[in-house]
Amino acid sequence: GAHKAGNGQALNFSMEFKGGTATTVAFDKDYTIEEIDDQIVPYVEEVTGDANVQTQKVADSNSIIIKTRTLDLDEREQLATAMEDNFGVQESDITSTNISSTISSEMRSDAIVAVIIATICMLIYIWFRFKDIRFASSAVIALVHDVLVVLAFYALSQTSVGSTFIACMLTLVGYSINATIVIFDRIRENLKVNSKMELSEIVNLSITQTFTRSINTSLTTFIMVFVLFILGVSSIREFALPLMVGIVCGTYSSVCITGSLWYVMTIYKNKHMEEKKAAEKAAKAAAKSSKKSK
């Protein structure tokens, strides 16, 4: 069970974005954090269908606060029953309250603005470093592609969108741009060295030369995130899974899309310049011949 967001939203926003229900349960013994995760949380997940359950111990008591998505009356009663049946707590030992979202809409818009500013800064930096707007724009187009793919994955898999979402997106952006810049750097070097080669051959050569490096870098990171995914608790899984999708997609876009995009843009520009020159020549020739005829 993944609990589908029933409110018709594309993304499954977690408690930090939407608020939720905090249920305080006074148990008859002091559970350790491990025992809470192993024994109590599975029952809560089963009732709520929420893989993002958070628990907190109350100091100097046996009480535990269980935070879940917003529960309706039926679900609260089911949760209470599960606790009574399995842990022998009384109904009077269970209280629940609704909690507001910790990440306000202001923070949400701040996150979006942060990503946009970061992207624009990257665009300017690459443009400045490579002295060519086409390098910058093809890199940023590929980045947008990666972010959209991971966003689509969040929506389709209904992975909960919480505070790790922003971290995941920014990690992916950093990773993807990294591989792209290595390829661009090689294209720039090869342009200087092999000025007689066809442009398409230079792009192919550059991608081939950096291919093993791109794959190795991504593969090692992918293995690490994959191990996290296998061994981690559910909240870590919700960070690792989209990140794995992002790493695969970022590598693909860097290797397959950015070089081709730059090539297409450059060819288009060169063609445009040639047509312009030809038109200018023709105009000059026409002007000359009209002078002669006079």
PDB file of C-alpha atoms in Angstrom:
ATOM      1  CA  GLY A   1       0.000   0.000   0.000  1.00  0.00           C
ATOM      2  CA  ALA A   2       0.610   3.453  -1.164  1.00  0.00           C
ATOM      3  CA  HIS A   3      -2.245   5.674  -0.155  1.00  0.00           C
ATOM      4  CA  LYS A   4      -3.347   7.590  -3.244  1.00  0.00           C
ATOM      5  CA  ALA A   5      -3.932  11.279  -2.624  1.00  0.00           C
ATOM      6  CA  GLY A   6      -7.683  11.361  -2.617  1.00  0.00           C
ATOM      7  CA  ASN A   7      -7.988  15.100  -3.134  1.00  0.00           C
ATOM      8  CA  GLY A   8      -7.239  14.989  -6.848  1.00  0.00           C
ATOM      9  CA  GLN A   9      -3.783  16.517  -6.487  1.00  0.00           C
ATOM     10  CA  ALA A  10      -1.109  15.371  -8.910  1.00  0.00           C
ATOM     11  CA  LEU A  11       1.595  15.391  -6.242  1.00  0.00           C
ATOM     12  CA  ASN A  12       1.233  13.589  -2.953  1.00  0.00           C
ATOM     13  CA  PHE A  13       2.269  16.345  -0.535  1.00  0.00           C
ATOM     14  CA  SER A  14       3.471  15.094   2.831  1.00  0.00           C
ATOM     15  CA  MET A  15       2.497  16.310   6.260  1.00  0.00           C
ATOM     16  CA  GLU A  16       5.092  19.101   6.174  1.00  0.00           C
ATOM     17  CA  PHE A  17       3.254  20.642   3.233  1.00  0.00           C
ATOM     18  CA  LYS A  18      -0.348  19.801   4.111  1.00  0.00           C
ATOM     19  CA  GLY A  19      -0.537  19.378   7.863  1.00  0.00           C
ATOM     20  CA  GLY A  20      -1.815  16.165   9.419  1.00  0.00           C
ATOM     21  CA  THR A  21      -2.935  14.464  12.614  1.00  0.00           C
ATOM     22  CA  ALA A  22      -0.828  14.038  15.753  1.00  0.00           C
ATOM     23  CA  THR A  23      -1.961  11.117  17.898  1.00  0.00           C
ATOM     24  CA  THR A  24      -0.513  10.904  21.402  1.00  0.00           C
ATOM     25  CA  VAL A  25      -0.607   7.401  22.883  1.00  0.00           C
ATOM     26  CA  ALA A  26       0.351   6.667  26.513  1.00  0.00           C
ATOM     27  CA  PHE A  27       1.864   3.166  26.455  1.00  0.00           C
ATOM     28  CA  ASP A  28       2.330   0.954  29.510  1.00  0.00           C
ATOM     29  CA  LYS A  29       6.095   0.664  29.005  1.00  0.00           C
ATOM     30  CA  ASP A  30       8.953   2.777  27.672  1.00  0.00           C
ATOM     31  CA  TYR A  31       9.664   1.770  24.090  1.00  0.00           C
ATOM     32  CA  THR A  32      13.017   2.460  22.445  1.00  0.00           C
ATOM     33  CA  ILE A  33      13.159   4.219  19.059  1.00  0.00           C
ATOM     34  CA  GLU A  34      13.982   0.871  17.381  1.00  0.00           C
ATOM     35  CA  GLU A  35      11.014  -0.852  19.016  1.00  0.00           C
ATOM     36  CA  ILE A  36       8.718   1.984  17.941  1.00  0.00           C
ATOM     37  CA  ASP A  37       9.903   1.639  14.313  1.00  0.00           C
ATOM     38  CA  ASP A  38       9.698  -2.166  14.313  1.00  0.00           C
ATOM     39  CA  GLN A  39       6.557  -2.797  16.376  1.00  0.00           C
ATOM     40  CA  ILE A  40       4.299   0.250  16.440  1.00  0.00           C
ATOM     41  CA  VAL A  41       4.869   2.061  13.117  1.00  0.00           C
ATOM     42  CA  PRO A  42       3.823  -0.936  10.906  1.00  0.00           C
ATOM     43  CA  TYR A  43       0.341  -0.920  12.513  1.00  0.00           C
ATOM     44  CA  VAL A  44       0.043   2.825  11.949  1.00  0.00           C
ATOM     45  CA  GLU A  45       1.149   2.464   8.316  1.00  0.00           C
ATOM     46  CA  GLU A  46      -1.377  -0.326   7.807  1.00  0.00           C
ATOM     47  CA  VAL A  47      -4.291   1.740   9.113  1.00  0.00           C
ATOM     48  CA  THR A  48      -3.336   5.028   7.445  1.00  0.00           C
ATOM     49  CA  GLY A  49      -1.660   3.774   4.265  1.00  0.00           C
ATOM     50  CA  ASP A  50       0.908   6.507   4.965  1.00  0.00           C
ATOM     51  CA  ALA A  51       4.536   5.506   4.409  1.00  0.00           C
ATOM     52  CA  ASN A  52       5.725   8.760   5.922  1.00  0.00           C
ATOM     53  CA  VAL A  53       4.730   8.210   9.553  1.00  0.00           C
ATOM     54  CA  GLN A  54       6.791  10.232  12.040  1.00  0.00           C
ATOM     55  CA  THR A  55       7.121   9.334  15.718  1.00  0.00           C
ATOM     56  CA  GLN A  56       8.356  11.320  18.692  1.00  0.00           C
ATOM     57  CA  LYS A  57       8.874  10.254  22.289  1.00  0.00           C
ATOM     58  CA  VAL A  58       7.572  12.508  25.045  1.00  0.00           C
ATOM     59  CA  ALA A  59      10.289  13.168  27.643  1.00  0.00           C
ATOM     60  CA  ASP A  60       9.925  11.562  31.090  1.00  0.00           C
ATOM     61  CA  SER A  61       6.849   9.525  30.169  1.00  0.00           C
ATOM     62  CA  ASN A  62       5.843   6.435  28.193  1.00  0.00           C
ATOM     63  CA  SER A  63       3.856   8.522  25.728  1.00  0.00           C
ATOM     64  CA  ILE A  64       4.621   8.599  22.034  1.00  0.00           C
ATOM     65  CA  ILE A  65       3.381  11.173  19.507  1.00  0.00           C
ATOM     66  CA  ILE A  66       2.536   9.609  16.153  1.00  0.00           C
ATOM     67  CA  LYS A  67       2.269  12.055  13.261  1.00  0.00           C
ATOM     68  CA  THR A  68       0.425  10.963  10.124  1.00  0.00           C
ATOM     69  CA  ARG A  69      -1.490  12.524   7.256  1.00  0.00           C
ATOM     70  CA  THR A  70      -4.827  14.055   8.276  1.00  0.00           C
ATOM     71  CA  LEU A  71      -7.091  11.231   9.483  1.00  0.00           C
ATOM     72  CA  ASP A  72     -10.883  11.299   9.452  1.00  0.00           C
ATOM     73  CA  LEU A  73     -12.967  10.038  12.366  1.00  0.00           C
ATOM     74  CA  ASP A  74     -13.168   6.436  11.105  1.00  0.00           C
ATOM     75  CA  GLU A  75      -9.413   6.219  10.619  1.00  0.00           C
ATOM     76  CA  ARG A  76      -8.754   7.686  14.065  1.00  0.00           C
ATOM     77  CA  GLU A  77     -11.004   5.028  15.576  1.00  0.00           C
ATOM     78  CA  GLN A  78      -9.269   2.281  13.544  1.00  0.00           C
ATOM     79  CA  LEU A  79      -5.892   3.526  14.772  1.00  0.00           C
ATOM     80  CA  ALA A  80      -7.129   3.613  18.365  1.00  0.00           C
ATOM     81  CA  THR A  81      -8.507   0.059  18.009  1.00  0.00           C
ATOM     82  CA  ALA A  82      -5.205  -1.196  16.560  1.00  0.00           C
ATOM     83  CA  MET A  83      -3.306   0.313  19.504  1.00  0.00           C
ATOM     84  CA  GLU A  84      -5.791  -1.120  22.049  1.00  0.00           C
ATOM     85  CA  ASP A  85      -5.756  -4.613  20.504  1.00  0.00           C
ATOM     86  CA  ASN A  86      -1.997  -4.901  20.053  1.00  0.00           C
ATOM     87  CA  PHE A  87      -0.511  -2.887  22.905  1.00  0.00           C
ATOM     88  CA  GLY A  88      -3.218  -3.034  25.551  1.00  0.00           C
ATOM     89  CA  VAL A  89      -3.643   0.724  25.912  1.00  0.00           C
ATOM     90  CA  GLN A  90      -6.935   2.202  27.073  1.00  0.00           C
ATOM     91  CA  GLU A  91      -9.053   4.434  24.855  1.00  0.00           C
ATOM     92  CA  SER A  92      -8.570   7.222  27.416  1.00  0.00           C
ATOM     93  CA  ASP A  93      -4.788   7.002  26.838  1.00  0.00           C
ATOM     94  CA  ILE A  94      -5.162   8.119  23.219  1.00  0.00           C
ATOM     95  CA  THR A  95      -5.635  11.731  22.152  1.00  0.00           C
ATOM     96  CA  SER A  96      -5.417  13.152  18.660  1.00  0.00           C
ATOM     97  CA  THR A  97      -5.178  16.682  17.354  1.00  0.00           C
ATOM     98  CA  ASN A  98      -4.834  18.127  13.881  1.00  0.00           C
ATOM     99  CA  ILE A  99      -1.559  19.901  13.150  1.00  0.00           C
ATOM    100  CA  SER A 100      -0.974  22.643  10.618  1.00  0.00           C
ATOM    101  CA  SER A 101       1.636  22.370   7.887  1.00  0.00           C
ATOM    102  CA  THR A 102       5.152  23.394   8.912  1.00  0.00           C
ATOM    103  CA  ILE A 103       6.135  24.314   5.376  1.00  0.00           C
ATOM    104  CA  SER A 104       3.956  27.266   4.513  1.00  0.00           C
ATOM    105  CA  SER A 105       2.991  28.293   0.999  1.00  0.00           C
ATOM    106  CA  GLU A 106       5.583  31.053   1.423  1.00  0.00           C
ATOM    107  CA  MET A 107       8.325  28.459   1.871  1.00  0.00           C
ATOM    108  CA  ARG A 108       6.987  26.507  -1.090  1.00  0.00           C
ATOM    109  CA  SER A 109       7.258  29.557  -3.338  1.00  0.00           C
ATOM    110  CA  ASP A 110      10.710  30.311  -1.874  1.00  0.00           C
ATOM    111  CA  ALA A 111      11.850  26.840  -2.910  1.00  0.00           C
ATOM    112  CA  ILE A 112      10.625  27.374  -6.474  1.00  0.00           C
ATOM    113  CA  VAL A 113      12.269  30.806  -6.630  1.00  0.00           C
ATOM    114  CA  ALA A 114      15.528  29.314  -5.292  1.00  0.00           C
ATOM    115  CA  VAL A 115      15.586  26.706  -8.068  1.00  0.00           C
ATOM    116  CA  ILE A 116      14.843  29.336 -10.737  1.00  0.00           C
ATOM    117  CA  ILE A 117      17.574  31.671  -9.443  1.00  0.00           C
ATOM    118  CA  ALA A 118      20.074  28.775  -9.273  1.00  0.00           C
ATOM    119  CA  THR A 119      19.237  27.806 -12.865  1.00  0.00           C
ATOM    120  CA  ILE A 120      19.624  31.367 -14.144  1.00  0.00           C
ATOM    121  CA  CYS A 121      22.962  31.758 -12.321  1.00  0.00           C
ATOM    122  CA  MET A 122      24.176  28.512 -13.901  1.00  0.00           C
ATOM    123  CA  LEU A 123      23.046  29.714 -17.309  1.00  0.00           C
ATOM    124  CA  ILE A 124      24.996  32.963 -16.916  1.00  0.00           C
ATOM    125  CA  TYR A 125      28.062  31.170 -15.531  1.00  0.00           C
ATOM    126  CA  ILE A 126      28.246  28.607 -18.364  1.00  0.00           C
ATOM    127  CA  TRP A 127      27.624  31.332 -20.924  1.00  0.00           C
ATOM    128  CA  PHE A 128      30.458  33.361 -19.382  1.00  0.00           C
ATOM    129  CA  ARG A 129      32.859  30.384 -19.109  1.00  0.00           C
ATOM    130  CA  PHE A 130      32.249  28.950 -22.580  1.00  0.00           C
ATOM    131  CA  LYS A 131      31.609  32.341 -24.202  1.00  0.00           C
ATOM    132  CA  ASP A 132      28.700  30.790 -26.078  1.00  0.00           C
ATOM    133  CA  ILE A 133      25.024  31.101 -25.139  1.00  0.00           C
ATOM    134  CA  ARG A 134      24.275  27.836 -26.951  1.00  0.00           C
ATOM    135  CA  PHE A 135      26.281  25.802 -24.426  1.00  0.00           C
ATOM    136  CA  ALA A 136      24.393  27.451 -21.575  1.00  0.00           C
ATOM    137  CA  SER A 137      20.934  27.120 -23.084  1.00  0.00           C
ATOM    138  CA  SER A 138      21.338  23.459 -24.094  1.00  0.00           C
ATOM    139  CA  ALA A 139      22.607  22.629 -20.578  1.00  0.00           C
ATOM    140  CA  VAL A 140      19.643  24.379 -18.955  1.00  0.00           C
ATOM    141  CA  ILE A 141      17.101  22.789 -21.330  1.00  0.00           C
ATOM    142  CA  ALA A 142      18.474  19.358 -20.358  1.00  0.00           C
ATOM    143  CA  LEU A 143      18.232  20.329 -16.668  1.00  0.00           C
ATOM    144  CA  VAL A 144      14.603  21.340 -17.034  1.00  0.00           C
ATOM    145  CA  HIS A 145      13.993  17.998 -18.769  1.00  0.00           C
ATOM    146  CA  ASP A 146      15.541  16.114 -15.821  1.00  0.00           C
ATOM    147  CA  VAL A 147      13.547  18.036 -13.236  1.00  0.00           C
ATOM    148  CA  LEU A 148      10.302  17.431 -15.154  1.00  0.00           C
ATOM    149  CA  VAL A 149      10.994  13.690 -15.451  1.00  0.00           C
ATOM    150  CA  VAL A 150      11.572  13.383 -11.694  1.00  0.00           C
ATOM    151  CA  LEU A 151       8.503  15.536 -11.004  1.00  0.00           C
ATOM    152  CA  ALA A 152       6.466  13.183 -13.210  1.00  0.00           C
ATOM    153  CA  PHE A 153       7.895  10.246 -11.266  1.00  0.00           C
ATOM    154  CA  TYR A 154       6.804  11.840  -7.960  1.00  0.00           C
ATOM    155  CA  ALA A 155       3.308  12.281  -9.378  1.00  0.00           C
ATOM    156  CA  LEU A 156       2.979   8.798 -10.912  1.00  0.00           C
ATOM    157  CA  SER A 157       4.455   6.850  -7.999  1.00  0.00           C
ATOM    158  CA  GLN A 158       2.635   9.115  -5.504  1.00  0.00           C
ATOM    159  CA  THR A 159       5.888   9.384  -3.537  1.00  0.00           C
ATOM    160  CA  SER A 160       5.300  11.818  -0.732  1.00  0.00           C
ATOM    161  CA  VAL A 161       6.589  15.330  -1.388  1.00  0.00           C
ATOM    162  CA  GLY A 162       8.162  16.630   1.810  1.00  0.00           C
ATOM    163  CA  SER A 163      11.254  18.517   2.879  1.00  0.00           C
ATOM    164  CA  THR A 164      13.525  15.979   1.137  1.00  0.00           C
ATOM    165  CA  PHE A 165      11.881  16.812  -2.197  1.00  0.00           C
ATOM    166  CA  ILE A 166      13.816  20.081  -2.536  1.00  0.00           C
ATOM    167  CA  ALA A 167      17.074  18.384  -1.520  1.00  0.00           C
ATOM    168  CA  CYS A 168      16.458  15.640  -4.077  1.00  0.00           C
ATOM    169  CA  MET A 169      15.803  18.118  -6.895  1.00  0.00           C
ATOM    170  CA  LEU A 170      18.869  20.231  -6.113  1.00  0.00           C
ATOM    171  CA  THR A 171      21.127  17.157  -5.854  1.00  0.00           C
ATOM    172  CA  LEU A 172      19.873  16.029  -9.234  1.00  0.00           C
ATOM    173  CA  VAL A 173      20.424  19.471 -10.802  1.00  0.00           C
ATOM    174  CA  GLY A 174      24.004  19.554  -9.476  1.00  0.00           C
ATOM    175  CA  TYR A 175      24.724  16.053 -10.719  1.00  0.00           C
ATOM    176  CA  SER A 176      23.273  16.512 -14.150  1.00  0.00           C
ATOM    177  CA  ILE A 177      25.048  19.815 -14.831  1.00  0.00           C
ATOM    178  CA  ASN A 178      28.318  18.250 -13.687  1.00  0.00           C
ATOM    179  CA  ALA A 179      28.303  15.552 -16.400  1.00  0.00           C
ATOM    180  CA  THR A 180      27.130  18.072 -19.003  1.00  0.00           C
ATOM    181  CA  ILE A 181      29.995  20.470 -18.300  1.00  0.00           C
ATOM    182  CA  VAL A 182      32.565  17.676 -18.675  1.00  0.00           C
ATOM    183  CA  ILE A 183      31.197  16.934 -22.163  1.00  0.00           C
ATOM    184  CA  PHE A 184      31.083  20.628 -23.105  1.00  0.00           C
ATOM    185  CA  ASP A 185      34.630  21.134 -21.912  1.00  0.00           C
ATOM    186  CA  ARG A 186      35.770  18.305 -24.172  1.00  0.00           C
ATOM    187  CA  ILE A 187      33.830  19.733 -27.132  1.00  0.00           C
ATOM    188  CA  ARG A 188      35.544  23.078 -26.569  1.00  0.00           C
ATOM    189  CA  GLU A 189      39.008  21.449 -26.442  1.00  0.00           C
ATOM    190  CA  ASN A 190      38.342  19.370 -29.552  1.00  0.00           C
ATOM    191  CA  LEU A 191      37.109  22.439 -31.437  1.00  0.00           C
ATOM    192  CA  LYS A 192      40.518  24.060 -30.875  1.00  0.00           C
ATOM    193  CA  VAL A 193      42.555  20.943 -31.741  1.00  0.00           C
ATOM    194  CA  ASN A 194      40.576  19.488 -34.642  1.00  0.00           C
ATOM    195  CA  SER A 195      39.378  22.582 -36.455  1.00  0.00           C
ATOM    196  CA  LYS A 196      39.204  20.670 -39.776  1.00  0.00           C
ATOM    197  CA  MET A 197      36.786  18.028 -38.470  1.00  0.00           C
ATOM    198  CA  GLU A 198      33.064  18.101 -39.123  1.00  0.00           C
ATOM    199  CA  LEU A 199      31.121  19.600 -36.222  1.00  0.00           C
ATOM    200  CA  SER A 200      29.015  16.444 -35.807  1.00  0.00           C
ATOM    201  CA  GLU A 201      32.191  14.323 -35.594  1.00  0.00           C
ATOM    202  CA  ILE A 202      33.617  16.619 -32.924  1.00  0.00           C
ATOM    203  CA  VAL A 203      30.463  16.270 -30.819  1.00  0.00           C
ATOM    204  CA  ASN A 204      30.466  12.476 -31.249  1.00  0.00           C
ATOM    205  CA  LEU A 205      34.157  12.255 -30.396  1.00  0.00           C
ATOM    206  CA  SER A 206      33.710  14.391 -27.272  1.00  0.00           C
ATOM    207  CA  ILE A 207      30.789  12.303 -26.016  1.00  0.00           C
ATOM    208  CA  THR A 208      32.696   9.064 -26.691  1.00  0.00           C
ATOM    209  CA  GLN A 209      35.810  10.308 -24.890  1.00  0.00           C
ATOM    210  CA  THR A 210      33.857  11.303 -21.775  1.00  0.00           C
ATOM    211  CA  PHE A 211      31.354   8.420 -21.927  1.00  0.00           C
ATOM    212  CA  THR A 212      33.095   6.021 -19.522  1.00  0.00           C
ATOM    213  CA  ARG A 213      33.729   8.848 -17.081  1.00  0.00           C
ATOM    214  CA  SER A 214      30.069   9.926 -17.162  1.00  0.00           C
ATOM    215  CA  ILE A 215      28.849   6.359 -16.647  1.00  0.00           C
ATOM    216  CA  ASN A 216      31.365   5.607 -13.875  1.00  0.00           C
ATOM    217  CA  THR A 217      30.550   8.754 -11.919  1.00  0.00           C
ATOM    218  CA  SER A 218      26.814   8.133 -12.113  1.00  0.00           C
ATOM    219  CA  LEU A 219      27.054   4.395 -11.545  1.00  0.00           C
ATOM    220  CA  THR A 220      29.059   4.729  -8.326  1.00  0.00           C
ATOM    221  CA  THR A 221      26.584   7.272  -6.957  1.00  0.00           C
ATOM    222  CA  PHE A 222      23.669   5.143  -8.138  1.00  0.00           C
ATOM    223  CA  ILE A 223      25.031   2.081  -6.275  1.00  0.00           C
ATOM    224  CA  MET A 224      25.347   4.117  -3.069  1.00  0.00           C
ATOM    225  CA  VAL A 225      21.793   5.477  -3.342  1.00  0.00           C
ATOM    226  CA  PHE A 226      20.493   1.998  -4.253  1.00  0.00           C
ATOM    227  CA  VAL A 227      22.028   0.526  -1.068  1.00  0.00           C
ATOM    228  CA  LEU A 228      20.404   3.368   0.892  1.00  0.00           C
ATOM    229  CA  PHE A 229      17.109   2.457  -0.746  1.00  0.00           C
ATOM    230  CA  ILE A 230      17.402  -1.227   0.200  1.00  0.00           C
ATOM    231  CA  LEU A 231      18.578  -0.699   3.790  1.00  0.00           C
ATOM    232  CA  GLY A 232      16.864   2.588   4.659  1.00  0.00           C
ATOM    233  CA  VAL A 233      13.652   3.224   6.543  1.00  0.00           C
ATOM    234  CA  SER A 234      10.602   4.368   4.570  1.00  0.00           C
ATOM    235  CA  SER A 235      11.409   8.083   4.805  1.00  0.00           C
ATOM    236  CA  ILE A 236      14.907   7.467   3.375  1.00  0.00           C
ATOM    237  CA  ARG A 237      13.425   5.301   0.627  1.00  0.00           C
ATOM    238  CA  GLU A 238      11.225   8.212  -0.380  1.00  0.00           C
ATOM    239  CA  PHE A 239      14.377  10.251  -0.878  1.00  0.00           C
ATOM    240  CA  ALA A 240      16.469   7.519  -2.530  1.00  0.00           C
ATOM    241  CA  LEU A 241      13.948   6.325  -5.121  1.00  0.00           C
ATOM    242  CA  PRO A 242      13.403   9.661  -6.934  1.00  0.00           C
ATOM    243  CA  LEU A 243      17.147  10.319  -6.654  1.00  0.00           C
ATOM    244  CA  MET A 244      17.888   7.042  -8.466  1.00  0.00           C
ATOM    245  CA  VAL A 245      15.449   8.016 -11.215  1.00  0.00           C
ATOM    246  CA  GLY A 246      17.126  11.443 -11.345  1.00  0.00           C
ATOM    247  CA  ILE A 247      20.653  10.046 -11.602  1.00  0.00           C
ATOM    248  CA  VAL A 248      19.703   7.710 -14.463  1.00  0.00           C
ATOM    249  CA  CYS A 249      17.774  10.441 -16.259  1.00  0.00           C
ATOM    250  CA  GLY A 250      20.516  13.042 -15.658  1.00  0.00           C
ATOM    251  CA  THR A 251      23.187  10.772 -17.105  1.00  0.00           C
ATOM    252  CA  TYR A 252      21.011  10.011 -20.111  1.00  0.00           C
ATOM    253  CA  SER A 253      20.267  13.679 -20.780  1.00  0.00           C
ATOM    254  CA  SER A 254      23.909  14.745 -20.372  1.00  0.00           C
ATOM    255  CA  VAL A 255      25.214  12.054 -22.712  1.00  0.00           C
ATOM    256  CA  CYS A 256      22.411  11.928 -25.273  1.00  0.00           C
ATOM    257  CA  ILE A 257      20.686  15.294 -25.270  1.00  0.00           C
ATOM    258  CA  THR A 258      23.013  18.205 -24.411  1.00  0.00           C
ATOM    259  CA  GLY A 259      25.648  17.606 -27.109  1.00  0.00           C
ATOM    260  CA  SER A 260      23.014  17.098 -29.805  1.00  0.00           C
ATOM    261  CA  LEU A 261      21.123  20.206 -28.702  1.00  0.00           C
ATOM    262  CA  TRP A 262      24.285  22.301 -28.882  1.00  0.00           C
ATOM    263  CA  TYR A 263      25.066  20.835 -32.320  1.00  0.00           C
ATOM    264  CA  VAL A 264      21.595  21.587 -33.689  1.00  0.00           C
ATOM    265  CA  MET A 265      21.698  25.163 -32.346  1.00  0.00           C
ATOM    266  CA  THR A 266      25.207  25.790 -33.719  1.00  0.00           C
ATOM    267  CA  ILE A 267      24.384  24.338 -37.145  1.00  0.00           C
ATOM    268  CA  TYR A 268      21.232  26.453 -37.260  1.00  0.00           C
ATOM    269  CA  LYS A 269      23.227  29.565 -36.368  1.00  0.00           C
ATOM    270  CA  ASN A 270      25.967  28.781 -38.946  1.00  0.00           C
ATOM    271  CA  LYS A 271      23.364  28.154 -41.638  1.00  0.00           C
ATOM    272  CA  HIS A 272      21.631  31.383 -40.702  1.00  0.00           C
ATOM    273  CA  MET A 273      24.942  33.313 -40.922  1.00  0.00           C
ATOM    274  CA  GLU A 274      25.781  31.761 -44.315  1.00  0.00           C
ATOM    275  CA  GLU A 275      22.346  32.658 -45.689  1.00  0.00           C
ATOM    276  CA  LYS A 276      22.793  36.201 -44.378  1.00  0.00           C
ATOM    277  CA  LYS A 277      26.222  36.512 -46.054  1.00  0.00           C
ATOM    278  CA  ALA A 278      24.883  35.089 -49.316  1.00  0.00           C
ATOM    279  CA  ALA A 279      21.988  37.549 -49.213  1.00  0.00           C
ATOM    280  CA  GLU A 280      24.402  40.433 -48.553  1.00  0.00           C
ATOM    281  CA  LYS A 281      26.633  39.328 -51.464  1.00  0.00           C
ATOM    282  CA  ALA A 282      23.643  39.105 -53.774  1.00  0.00           C
ATOM    283  CA  ALA A 283      22.483  42.565 -52.674  1.00  0.00           C
ATOM    284  CA  LYS A 284      25.956  44.031 -53.339  1.00  0.00           C
ATOM    285  CA  ALA A 285      26.149  42.347 -56.760  1.00  0.00           C
ATOM    286  CA  ALA A 286      22.709  43.687 -57.631  1.00  0.00           C
ATOM    287  CA  ALA A 287      23.737  47.188 -56.537  1.00  0.00           C
ATOM    288  CA  LYS A 288      26.904  47.003 -58.681  1.00  0.00           C
ATOM    289  CA  SER A 289      25.054  45.814 -61.789  1.00  0.00           C
ATOM    290  CA  SER A 290      22.426  48.560 -61.415  1.00  0.00           C
ATOM    291  CA  LYS A 291      25.255  51.154 -61.240  1.00  0.00           C
ATOM    292  CA  LYS A 292      26.873  49.726 -64.409  1.00  0.00           C
ATOM    293  CA  SER A 293      23.632  49.802 -66.380  1.00  0.00           C
ATOM    294  CA  LYS A 294      23.260  53.470 -65.560  1.00  0.00           C
TER     295      LYS A 294
END
